[in-house]
């Protein structure tokens, strides 16, 4: 039985890796998800059979309750709330690893090796930090807690002190495994550390933190895999740990920030509030009719989607508008910024939902040189990713972030509800540029009006 189990584990591991590879492109992402799900199912079924668990009652009850919560949660959650859902999933994953490792500790019959005890301590530590940190990330994103960084003097010193205490207690625990109380103190300190590490991080950086916590949950699972000698848990945990780290790095590079800056610099605001520069600037309000006049005369149009597109759920009507323009011989492309929206790949998922052809989607590096030869750039619910202040305003949270060069196009149309700032809290000078047409309104409503005028 053990050989069959290991072969199935190996098959699962291979499927996980192929699944991850497939997730790298929007074209193959669905297949990647499916392969990873099959791998997980295989791993779970073969583990249950191998361990010859005599009483499946709790497992079946757990499966029914868990599946029901998961299915209802996944169906109900809005696309824009997806980061919160991921945060909670990460947290629960970390918590589960910590619980399994703790349960294993209480089953130990003495004579455990240093390696087993060390991995128990590590699993409990990382799992608990992930759980409490993810709860704070969830609360910040859900608006239960203030999104702005919460800071106090000697913050890093206090965190350092807690880490030192945990290391000391961890060594003491490994040397004296019968002292279970030490493990409990480690759990308590780890929970505090998770909270204290996430509260100073601003709401705008939360997706990066979630990706990092995702990586931690993988590491906790891998450590638990060592505790219970389960190969597939070690492999899948390591894969989650590594891919979470890679994603964190990709996001940091896209925002031109170091991970240290994200974690310790307390950058960011609650998001969505006015920048309060106090300066009076003038913008002209344009209508759907004005927009259509411009579009009808254009030969090339680049659409830049952003977070507001997701809020308004305007992807389907936007796709309809693009189809009409293309049918009239206008060249239409979509420019995708790596951190547009609120999670990596957010815009790709949104546009895929509306069946926008992948061939029309272009990454920032590929399309940035095209803007100067483009007649109309249509910005739908995006703000930070086109904010030219990122190039020169040194005291801005956006400074240094590569942006889409929308300002280089001949005409810029911006569809949003007001002049309010984006997630990074920075005023956008492009709104006040002479070549910019501000189309104020909800993205879905405004694009629907444009489509009606186009069809009239
Ligand atoms: P953004 O800067 O947050 O701006 C979105 C704009 O959408 C807002 O200014 C808002 O303006 C508008 N909006 C909201 N609801 C709307 C609606 N119903 N109809 C029309 N417009 C609406 O978004 P972004 O340009 O996509 O930039 C993403 C930000 O998130 C960046 O700062 C990025 O660094 C950060 N971030 C993203 C990720 C990621 O993985 N994607 C990770 C980390 C950080 P109004 O209120 O005036 O309508």
Coordinates of C-alpha atoms and ligand atoms in Angstrom, one line a residue:
X1 CA 0.0 0.0 0.0
X2 CA 2.8 2.4 0.9
X3 CA 4.4 2.0 -2.6
X4 CA 1.0 2.8 -4.3
X5 CA 0.6 5.8 -2.0
X6 CA 4.0 7.1 -2.8
X7 CA 3.4 6.7 -6.6
X8 CA 0.1 8.6 -6.3
X9 CA 1.9 11.3 -4.2
X10 CA 4.5 11.5 -6.9
X11 CA 1.8 11.8 -9.6
X12 CA 0.1 14.5 -7.5
X13 CA 3.3 16.4 -7.1
X14 CA 3.9 16.3 -10.9
X15 CA 0.3 17.5 -11.5
X16 CA 0.9 20.4 -9.0
X17 CA 4.0 21.5 -10.9
X18 CA 2.3 21.3 -14.3
X19 CA -0.7 23.1 -12.8
X20 CA 1.5 25.9 -11.6
X21 CA 3.2 26.2 -14.9
X22 CA -0.2 26.4 -16.6
X23 CA -1.2 29.2 -14.2
X24 CA 1.5 31.4 -15.7
X25 CA -0.6 32.3 -18.7
X26 CA -4.3 33.4 -18.9
X27 CA -4.7 31.0 -21.9
X28 CA -3.9 27.9 -19.8
X29 CA -4.8 29.1 -16.3
X30 CA -8.2 27.3 -16.1
X31 CA -6.5 24.0 -17.1
X32 CA -3.8 24.7 -14.5
X33 CA -6.4 25.1 -11.8
X34 CA -8.2 21.9 -12.8
X35 CA -4.9 19.9 -12.8
X36 CA -4.0 21.2 -9.3
X37 CA -7.5 20.3 -8.1
X38 CA -7.3 16.8 -9.4
X39 CA -3.8 16.5 -7.8
X40 CA -5.2 17.6 -4.4
X41 CA -8.1 15.2 -4.7
X42 CA -5.8 12.3 -5.5
X43 CA -3.5 13.2 -2.6
X44 CA -6.4 13.5 -0.1
X45 CA -8.1 10.2 -1.2
X46 CA -4.9 8.1 -1.1
X47 CA -3.9 9.5 2.3
X48 CA -7.3 8.6 3.8
X49 CA -7.1 5.1 2.3
X50 CA -3.5 4.6 3.4
X51 CA -3.9 5.7 6.9
X52 CA -6.8 3.2 7.3
X53 CA -8.7 5.6 9.4
X54 CA -11.3 3.5 11.1
X55 CA -13.8 6.3 11.9
X56 CA -14.6 8.6 9.0
X57 CA -17.5 10.3 10.9
X58 CA -15.6 13.5 11.8
X59 CA -13.9 13.6 8.4
X60 CA -17.3 13.3 6.5
X61 CA -18.9 15.9 8.8
X62 CA -15.8 18.2 8.3
X63 CA -16.0 17.6 4.5
X64 CA -19.7 18.5 4.4
X65 CA -19.4 21.6 6.6
X66 CA -16.2 22.8 4.9
X67 CA -17.5 22.2 1.4
X68 CA -20.7 24.1 2.2
X69 CA -18.9 27.1 3.6
X70 CA -16.4 27.1 0.8
X71 CA -19.0 26.8 -2.0
X72 CA -21.3 29.4 -0.5
X73 CA -18.4 31.8 0.2
X74 CA -16.9 31.4 -3.3
X75 CA -20.3 32.0 -5.0
X76 CA -21.2 35.0 -2.9
X77 CA -17.9 36.8 -2.8
X78 CA -17.5 39.8 -5.1
X79 CA -14.6 39.7 -7.5
X80 CA -13.3 42.9 -5.8
X81 CA -13.3 41.2 -2.4
X82 CA -11.2 38.3 -3.7
X83 CA -8.0 39.4 -1.8
X84 CA -9.9 39.2 1.5
X85 CA -11.1 35.6 0.6
X86 CA -7.5 34.6 -0.3
X87 CA -6.3 36.2 3.0
X88 CA -8.8 34.1 5.0
X89 CA -7.9 30.9 3.0
X90 CA -4.2 31.5 3.8
X91 CA -4.9 32.1 7.4
X92 CA -6.9 28.9 7.8
X93 CA -4.2 27.0 6.0
X94 CA -1.6 28.2 8.4
X95 CA -3.9 27.6 11.4
X96 CA -4.6 24.0 10.1
X97 CA -0.9 23.3 9.9
X98 CA -0.3 24.6 13.4
X99 CA -3.2 22.5 14.7
X100 CA -2.0 19.3 13.0
X101 CA 1.6 19.8 14.3
X102 CA 0.3 20.5 17.9
X103 CA -1.9 17.4 17.7
X104 CA 1.1 15.4 16.6
X105 CA 3.1 16.8 19.5
X106 CA 0.5 15.6 22.1
X107 CA 0.5 12.1 20.5
X108 CA 4.3 11.8 20.8
X109 CA 5.3 8.9 23.0
X110 CA 8.7 10.3 24.0
X111 CA 12.1 9.7 22.4
X112 CA 11.3 12.1 19.6
X113 CA 14.2 13.3 17.5
X114 CA 15.4 16.9 17.5
X115 CA 14.3 17.2 13.9
X116 CA 10.7 16.3 14.7
X117 CA 10.5 18.6 17.6
X118 CA 12.1 21.5 15.7
X119 CA 9.7 21.0 12.8
X120 CA 6.8 21.0 15.3
X121 CA 7.9 24.3 16.8
X122 CA 8.5 25.8 13.3
X123 CA 5.1 24.6 12.0
X124 CA 3.3 26.0 15.0
X125 CA 5.2 29.3 14.8
X126 CA 4.8 29.9 11.1
X127 CA 1.2 28.6 11.0
X128 CA 0.1 30.8 13.9
X129 CA 1.8 33.9 12.5
X130 CA 0.1 33.2 9.2
X131 CA -3.3 32.9 10.9
X132 CA -3.2 36.0 13.0
X133 CA -1.4 38.1 10.3
X134 CA -4.0 37.0 7.7
X135 CA -6.9 37.9 10.1
X136 CA -5.5 41.5 10.3
X137 CA -5.0 41.6 6.5
X138 CA -8.7 40.5 6.1
X139 CA -9.9 43.1 8.6
X140 CA -8.0 45.9 6.9
X141 CA -9.2 45.0 3.4
X142 CA -12.8 44.4 4.6
X143 CA -12.8 47.9 6.3
X144 CA -13.3 46.3 9.7
X145 CA -9.9 47.9 10.7
X146 CA -8.4 51.2 9.5
X147 CA -6.4 50.5 6.2
X148 CA -3.8 53.1 7.0
X149 CA -0.5 51.9 8.7
X150 CA -0.8 51.7 12.4
X151 CA 2.6 52.6 13.9
X152 CA 4.2 53.3 17.3
X153 CA 7.6 54.0 18.6
X154 CA 10.1 51.1 18.9
X155 CA 7.9 49.0 16.7
X156 CA 10.7 47.1 15.1
X157 CA 12.5 46.8 18.5
X158 CA 9.3 45.2 20.0
X159 CA 9.0 42.8 17.1
X160 CA 12.7 41.9 17.4
X161 CA 12.2 41.2 21.1
X162 CA 9.3 38.9 20.4
X163 CA 11.3 37.0 17.7
X164 CA 14.3 36.6 20.1
X165 CA 12.0 35.3 22.8
X166 CA 10.4 32.8 20.4
X167 CA 13.9 31.6 19.3
X168 CA 14.9 31.1 23.0
X169 CA 11.7 29.4 23.8
X170 CA 11.9 27.2 20.7
X171 CA 15.4 25.9 21.7
X172 CA 14.2 25.3 25.3
X173 CA 11.2 23.4 24.0
X174 CA 13.3 21.2 21.7
X175 CA 15.7 20.4 24.7
X176 CA 12.7 19.8 27.1
X177 CA 9.9 18.4 25.0
X178 CA 7.8 17.5 27.9
X179 CA 7.3 21.2 28.8
X180 CA 4.1 21.6 26.7
X181 CA 3.4 25.0 28.3
X182 CA 6.4 26.4 26.3
X183 CA 4.7 25.4 23.1
X184 CA 1.6 27.2 24.2
X185 CA 3.6 30.4 25.0
X186 CA 5.2 30.1 21.5
X187 CA 1.7 30.0 20.0
X188 CA 0.7 33.1 22.0
X189 CA 3.8 35.1 21.0
X190 CA 3.5 34.0 17.4
X191 CA -0.2 35.2 17.3
X192 CA 1.0 38.6 18.7
X193 CA 3.9 38.7 16.2
X194 CA 1.5 38.1 13.3
X195 CA -0.7 41.0 14.3
X196 CA 2.1 43.4 15.1
X197 CA 3.9 42.6 11.7
X198 CA 0.8 43.4 9.6
X199 CA -0.7 46.4 11.4
X200 CA 2.0 48.8 10.2
X201 CA 1.5 47.9 6.6
X202 CA -0.8 50.2 4.5
X203 CA -3.9 49.0 2.7
X204 CA -2.3 49.5 -0.7
X205 CA 0.4 47.1 0.1
X206 CA -2.0 44.4 1.5
X207 CA -2.0 42.3 -1.7
X208 CA 1.7 41.9 -1.4
X209 CA 1.4 40.9 2.2
X210 CA -1.3 38.4 1.4
X211 CA 1.0 36.9 -1.2
X212 CA 3.8 36.7 1.4
X213 CA 1.4 35.2 4.0
X214 CA 0.4 32.7 1.3
X215 CA 4.0 31.7 1.1
X216 CA 4.2 31.4 4.9
X217 CA 1.2 29.1 4.9
X218 CA 3.0 26.9 2.4
X219 CA 6.1 26.8 4.6
X220 CA 4.0 25.9 7.6
X221 CA 2.4 23.1 5.6
X222 CA 5.8 21.8 4.5
X223 CA 7.0 21.8 8.1
X224 CA 3.9 19.9 9.1
X225 CA 4.7 17.5 6.3
X226 CA 8.0 16.7 8.0
X227 CA 6.2 16.3 11.4
X228 CA 3.8 13.7 10.1
X229 CA 6.3 12.3 7.5
X230 CA 4.0 13.1 4.5
X231 CA 5.9 13.6 1.3
X232 CA 3.1 15.2 -0.7
X233 CA 2.5 17.8 2.1
X234 CA 6.2 18.6 2.1
X235 CA 6.3 19.0 -1.7
X236 CA 3.0 20.9 -2.1
X237 CA 3.9 23.2 0.9
X238 CA 7.3 23.9 -0.6
X239 CA 5.6 24.7 -4.0
X240 CA 3.2 27.1 -2.3
X241 CA 6.1 28.6 -0.3
X242 CA 8.2 29.2 -3.4
X243 CA 5.4 30.4 -5.7
X244 CA 4.2 32.8 -3.0
X245 CA 7.6 34.3 -2.7
X246 CA 8.0 34.6 -6.5
X247 CA 4.6 36.4 -6.7
X248 CA 5.6 38.7 -3.9
X249 CA 8.8 39.6 -5.7
X250 CA 6.9 40.2 -9.0
X251 CA 4.5 42.6 -7.3
X252 CA 7.3 44.4 -5.5
X253 CA 9.2 44.8 -8.8
X254 CA 6.0 46.1 -10.5
X255 CA 5.6 48.7 -7.8
X256 CA 9.4 49.4 -7.7
X257 CA 9.5 48.7 -4.0
X258 CA 11.7 46.3 -2.0
X259 CA 10.0 43.8 0.2
X260 CA 11.7 45.5 3.2
X261 CA 10.1 48.8 2.2
X262 CA 6.7 47.1 1.9
X263 CA 7.0 45.4 5.3
X264 CA 8.7 48.1 7.3
X265 CA 8.2 51.6 5.7
X266 CA 4.5 51.9 6.7
X267 CA 3.6 53.4 3.3
X268 CA 0.0 53.9 2.2
X269 CA -3.4 55.3 3.1
X270 CA -6.9 54.1 3.6
X271 CA -7.3 54.7 -0.1
X272 CA -10.0 56.5 -2.1
X273 CA -9.8 59.8 -0.2
X274 CA -8.9 63.2 -1.8
X275 CA -5.3 64.1 -1.7
X276 CA -6.0 67.4 -0.2
X277 CA -3.5 69.5 -2.1
X278 CA -5.9 72.4 -1.7
X279 CA -5.0 73.6 -5.2
X280 CA -7.9 74.6 -7.5
X281 CA -7.6 72.8 -10.8
X282 CA -10.0 72.9 -13.7
X283 CA -11.3 69.9 -15.7
X284 CA -14.0 69.7 -18.3
X285 CA -16.8 67.2 -18.1
X286 CA -17.4 65.4 -21.4
X287 CA -20.3 63.2 -22.4
X288 CA -20.8 59.8 -24.1
X289 CA -21.6 61.7 -27.4
X290 CA -18.2 63.5 -27.2
X291 CA -16.5 60.3 -26.6
X292 CA -18.1 58.6 -29.6
X293 CA -17.2 61.5 -31.8
X294 CA -13.6 61.0 -30.8
X295 CA -13.6 57.2 -31.1
X296 CA -15.3 57.3 -34.5
X297 CA -12.5 59.4 -35.9
X298 CA -9.7 57.3 -34.4
X299 CA -7.7 54.6 -36.1
X300 CA -6.2 53.2 -33.0
X301 CA -7.5 52.8 -29.5
X302 CA -5.9 51.4 -26.4
X303 CA -8.1 50.5 -23.5
X304 CA -6.6 50.6 -20.0
X305 CA -8.7 48.7 -17.4
X306 CA -8.3 49.3 -13.7
X307 CA -9.9 48.5 -10.4
X308 CA -13.0 50.6 -11.2
X309 CA -13.8 48.3 -14.1
X310 CA -14.0 45.4 -11.5
X311 CA -16.1 47.5 -9.1
X312 CA -18.6 48.5 -11.9
X313 CA -18.5 45.0 -13.5
X314 CA -18.3 46.8 -16.8
X315 CA -16.2 44.1 -18.6
X316 CA -19.0 42.7 -20.7
X317 CA -20.2 46.0 -22.0
X318 CA -16.6 47.1 -22.6
X319 CA -16.1 44.0 -24.7
X320 CA -19.2 44.9 -26.7
X321 CA -17.9 48.4 -27.2
X322 CA -14.5 47.1 -28.4
X323 CA -16.2 44.7 -30.8
X324 CA -18.2 47.6 -32.4
X325 CA -15.1 49.7 -32.8
X326 CA -13.1 46.8 -34.4
X327 CA -16.0 46.1 -36.7
X328 CA -15.6 49.7 -37.9
X329 CA -11.9 49.0 -38.7
X330 CA -10.5 50.7 -35.6
X331 CA -7.5 48.9 -34.1
X332 CA -8.2 48.1 -30.5
X333 CA -5.8 46.8 -27.9
X334 CA -5.9 46.4 -24.1
X335 CA -3.0 47.5 -22.0
X336 CA -2.5 45.5 -18.8
X337 CA -0.5 46.9 -15.9
X338 CA 0.9 44.1 -13.6
X339 CA -0.7 45.6 -10.5
X340 CA -3.9 47.0 -12.0
X341 CA -6.8 46.1 -9.8
X342 CA -6.4 44.5 -6.4
X343 CA -4.6 41.2 -7.1
X344 CA -2.2 39.9 -9.6
X345 CA -3.9 38.9 -12.9
X346 CA -7.1 40.7 -11.7
X347 CA -7.7 42.4 -15.1
X348 CA -6.9 39.2 -17.1
X349 CA -9.5 37.3 -15.1
X350 CA -12.0 40.0 -15.5
X351 CA -11.5 40.3 -19.3
X352 CA -11.5 36.5 -19.7
X353 CA -14.9 36.5 -18.0
X354 CA -16.1 38.7 -20.9
X355 CA -14.4 36.5 -23.5
X356 CA -12.0 39.2 -24.6
X357 CA -9.5 37.5 -26.9
X358 CA -6.1 37.0 -25.2
X359 CA -4.5 38.2 -28.4
X360 CA -5.8 41.7 -27.7
X361 CA -4.2 41.8 -24.2
X362 CA -0.7 43.4 -24.0
X363 CA 1.6 43.6 -21.0
X364 CA 3.0 47.0 -20.0
X365 CA 6.5 46.4 -21.3
X366 CA 5.2 45.3 -24.7
X367 CA 2.7 48.1 -25.3
X368 CA 4.3 51.1 -23.6
X369 CA 6.1 52.2 -26.8
X370 CA 2.8 52.1 -28.8
X371 CA 1.0 54.9 -26.9
X372 CA 2.8 57.7 -28.7
X373 CA 1.3 56.5 -32.0
X374 CA -2.2 55.9 -30.6
X375 CA -5.1 58.2 -31.3
X376 CA -7.2 57.5 -28.2
X377 CA -6.4 55.9 -24.9
X378 CA -9.5 54.9 -23.0
X379 CA -8.9 54.5 -19.3
X380 CA -11.7 52.6 -17.5
X381 CA -11.6 52.8 -13.7
X382 CA -7.8 53.0 -13.6
X383 CA -5.9 55.7 -11.8
X384 CA -2.5 54.8 -10.1
X385 CA -1.3 52.7 -13.0
X386 CA -1.4 55.8 -15.4
X387 CA -0.4 58.4 -12.8
X388 CA 2.6 60.4 -14.2
X389 CA 3.5 61.6 -10.7
X390 CA 5.1 58.1 -10.3
X391 CA 7.8 59.4 -12.6
X392 CA 8.9 62.6 -10.8
X393 CA 7.1 63.1 -7.4
X394 CA 9.7 61.9 -5.0
X395 CA 7.5 62.1 -1.8
X396 CA 4.7 60.1 -3.4
X397 CA 3.9 56.5 -2.5
X398 CA 3.9 55.8 -6.2
X399 CA 7.3 57.2 -6.9
X400 CA 9.4 54.9 -9.1
X401 CA 6.5 52.6 -10.0
X402 CA 6.5 51.9 -13.8
X403 CA 3.3 53.2 -15.3
X404 CA 1.4 52.8 -18.6
X405 CA 2.4 55.8 -20.8
X406 CA -1.2 56.8 -21.4
X407 CA -0.2 60.5 -21.3
X408 CA 1.8 60.0 -24.5
X409 CA -1.3 59.2 -26.6
X410 CA -3.0 61.9 -28.7
X411 CA -6.2 61.9 -26.6
X412 CA -6.8 60.4 -23.2
X413 CA -10.4 59.6 -22.1
X414 CA -10.8 58.7 -18.4
X415 CA -13.9 57.1 -17.2
X416 CA -14.3 57.3 -13.4
X417 CA -16.9 58.7 -11.0
X418 CA -15.0 61.7 -9.6
X419 CA -11.5 63.3 -9.3
X420 CA -10.7 61.2 -6.3
X421 CA -7.4 59.5 -5.8
X422 CA -6.5 55.9 -6.5
X423 CA -5.4 53.3 -3.9
X424 CA -2.0 54.9 -3.3
X425 CA -3.7 58.2 -2.3
X426 CA -1.9 60.3 -5.0
X427 CA -3.6 63.0 -7.0
X428 CA -3.3 62.4 -10.8
X429 CA -2.1 65.3 -12.9
X430 CA -3.3 63.5 -16.1
X431 CA -6.9 64.4 -15.1
X432 CA -6.1 68.1 -15.6
X433 CA -4.1 67.7 -18.9
X434 CA -5.4 69.6 -21.9
X435 CA -5.6 66.4 -24.0
X436 CA -7.6 64.6 -21.3
X437 CA -11.4 64.1 -21.6
X438 CA -12.9 63.3 -18.2
X439 CA -16.1 61.2 -18.5
X440 CA -17.5 61.2 -15.0
X441 CA -19.8 58.3 -14.0
X442 CA -19.9 54.7 -13.1
X443 CA -17.9 52.7 -15.7
X444 CA -20.7 50.4 -16.6
X445 CA -23.2 53.2 -17.0
X446 CA -20.9 55.4 -19.0
X447 CA -19.7 52.6 -21.4
X448 CA -23.3 51.5 -21.8
X449 CA -24.2 55.0 -22.9
X450 CA -21.2 55.0 -25.3
X451 CA -22.4 51.7 -26.8
X452 CA -25.9 53.1 -27.2
X453 CA -24.6 56.2 -29.0
X454 CA -22.3 54.0 -31.2
X455 CA -25.3 51.9 -32.2
X456 CA -27.7 54.8 -32.8
Ligands
LIG1 P1 -6.7 52.6 -8.4 O1 -5.5 53.4 -8.5 O2 -7.1 52.1 -7.1 O3 -7.9 53.5 -9.1 C1 -9.2 52.9 -9.3 C2 -10.1 54.1 -9.7 O4 -11.3 53.4 -10.1 C3 -10.4 55.0 -8.5 O5 -9.7 56.2 -8.6 C4 -11.9 55.2 -8.6 O6 -12.2 56.6 -8.9 C5 -12.3 54.4 -9.9 N1 -13.6 53.7 -9.7 C6 -14.0 53.0 -8.6 N2 -15.2 52.5 -8.8 C7 -15.6 52.9 -10.0 C8 -16.8 52.7 -10.8 N3 -17.8 52.0 -10.3 N4 -16.8 53.2 -12.0 C9 -15.8 53.9 -12.5 N5 -14.6 54.2 -11.8 C10 -14.6 53.6 -10.6 O7 -6.7 51.4 -9.4 P2 -5.6 50.9 -10.5 O8 -5.2 52.0 -11.4 O9 -6.1 49.6 -11.0 O10 -4.3 50.7 -9.6 C11 -4.2 49.6 -8.7 C12 -3.6 50.0 -7.3 O11 -3.6 48.9 -6.4 C13 -2.1 50.4 -7.4 O12 -1.9 51.4 -6.5 C14 -1.4 49.2 -7.1 O13 -0.1 49.4 -6.6 C15 -2.3 48.7 -6.0 N6 -2.0 47.2 -5.8 C16 -2.4 46.3 -6.7 C17 -2.0 45.0 -6.6 C18 -2.3 44.0 -7.5 O14 -1.9 42.9 -7.4 N7 -3.2 44.3 -8.5 C19 -1.1 44.6 -5.5 C20 -0.7 45.6 -4.6 C21 -1.1 46.9 -4.8 P3 -13.6 57.2 -8.5 O15 -13.9 56.9 -7.1 O16 -13.5 58.7 -8.9 O17 -14.6 56.5 -9.4

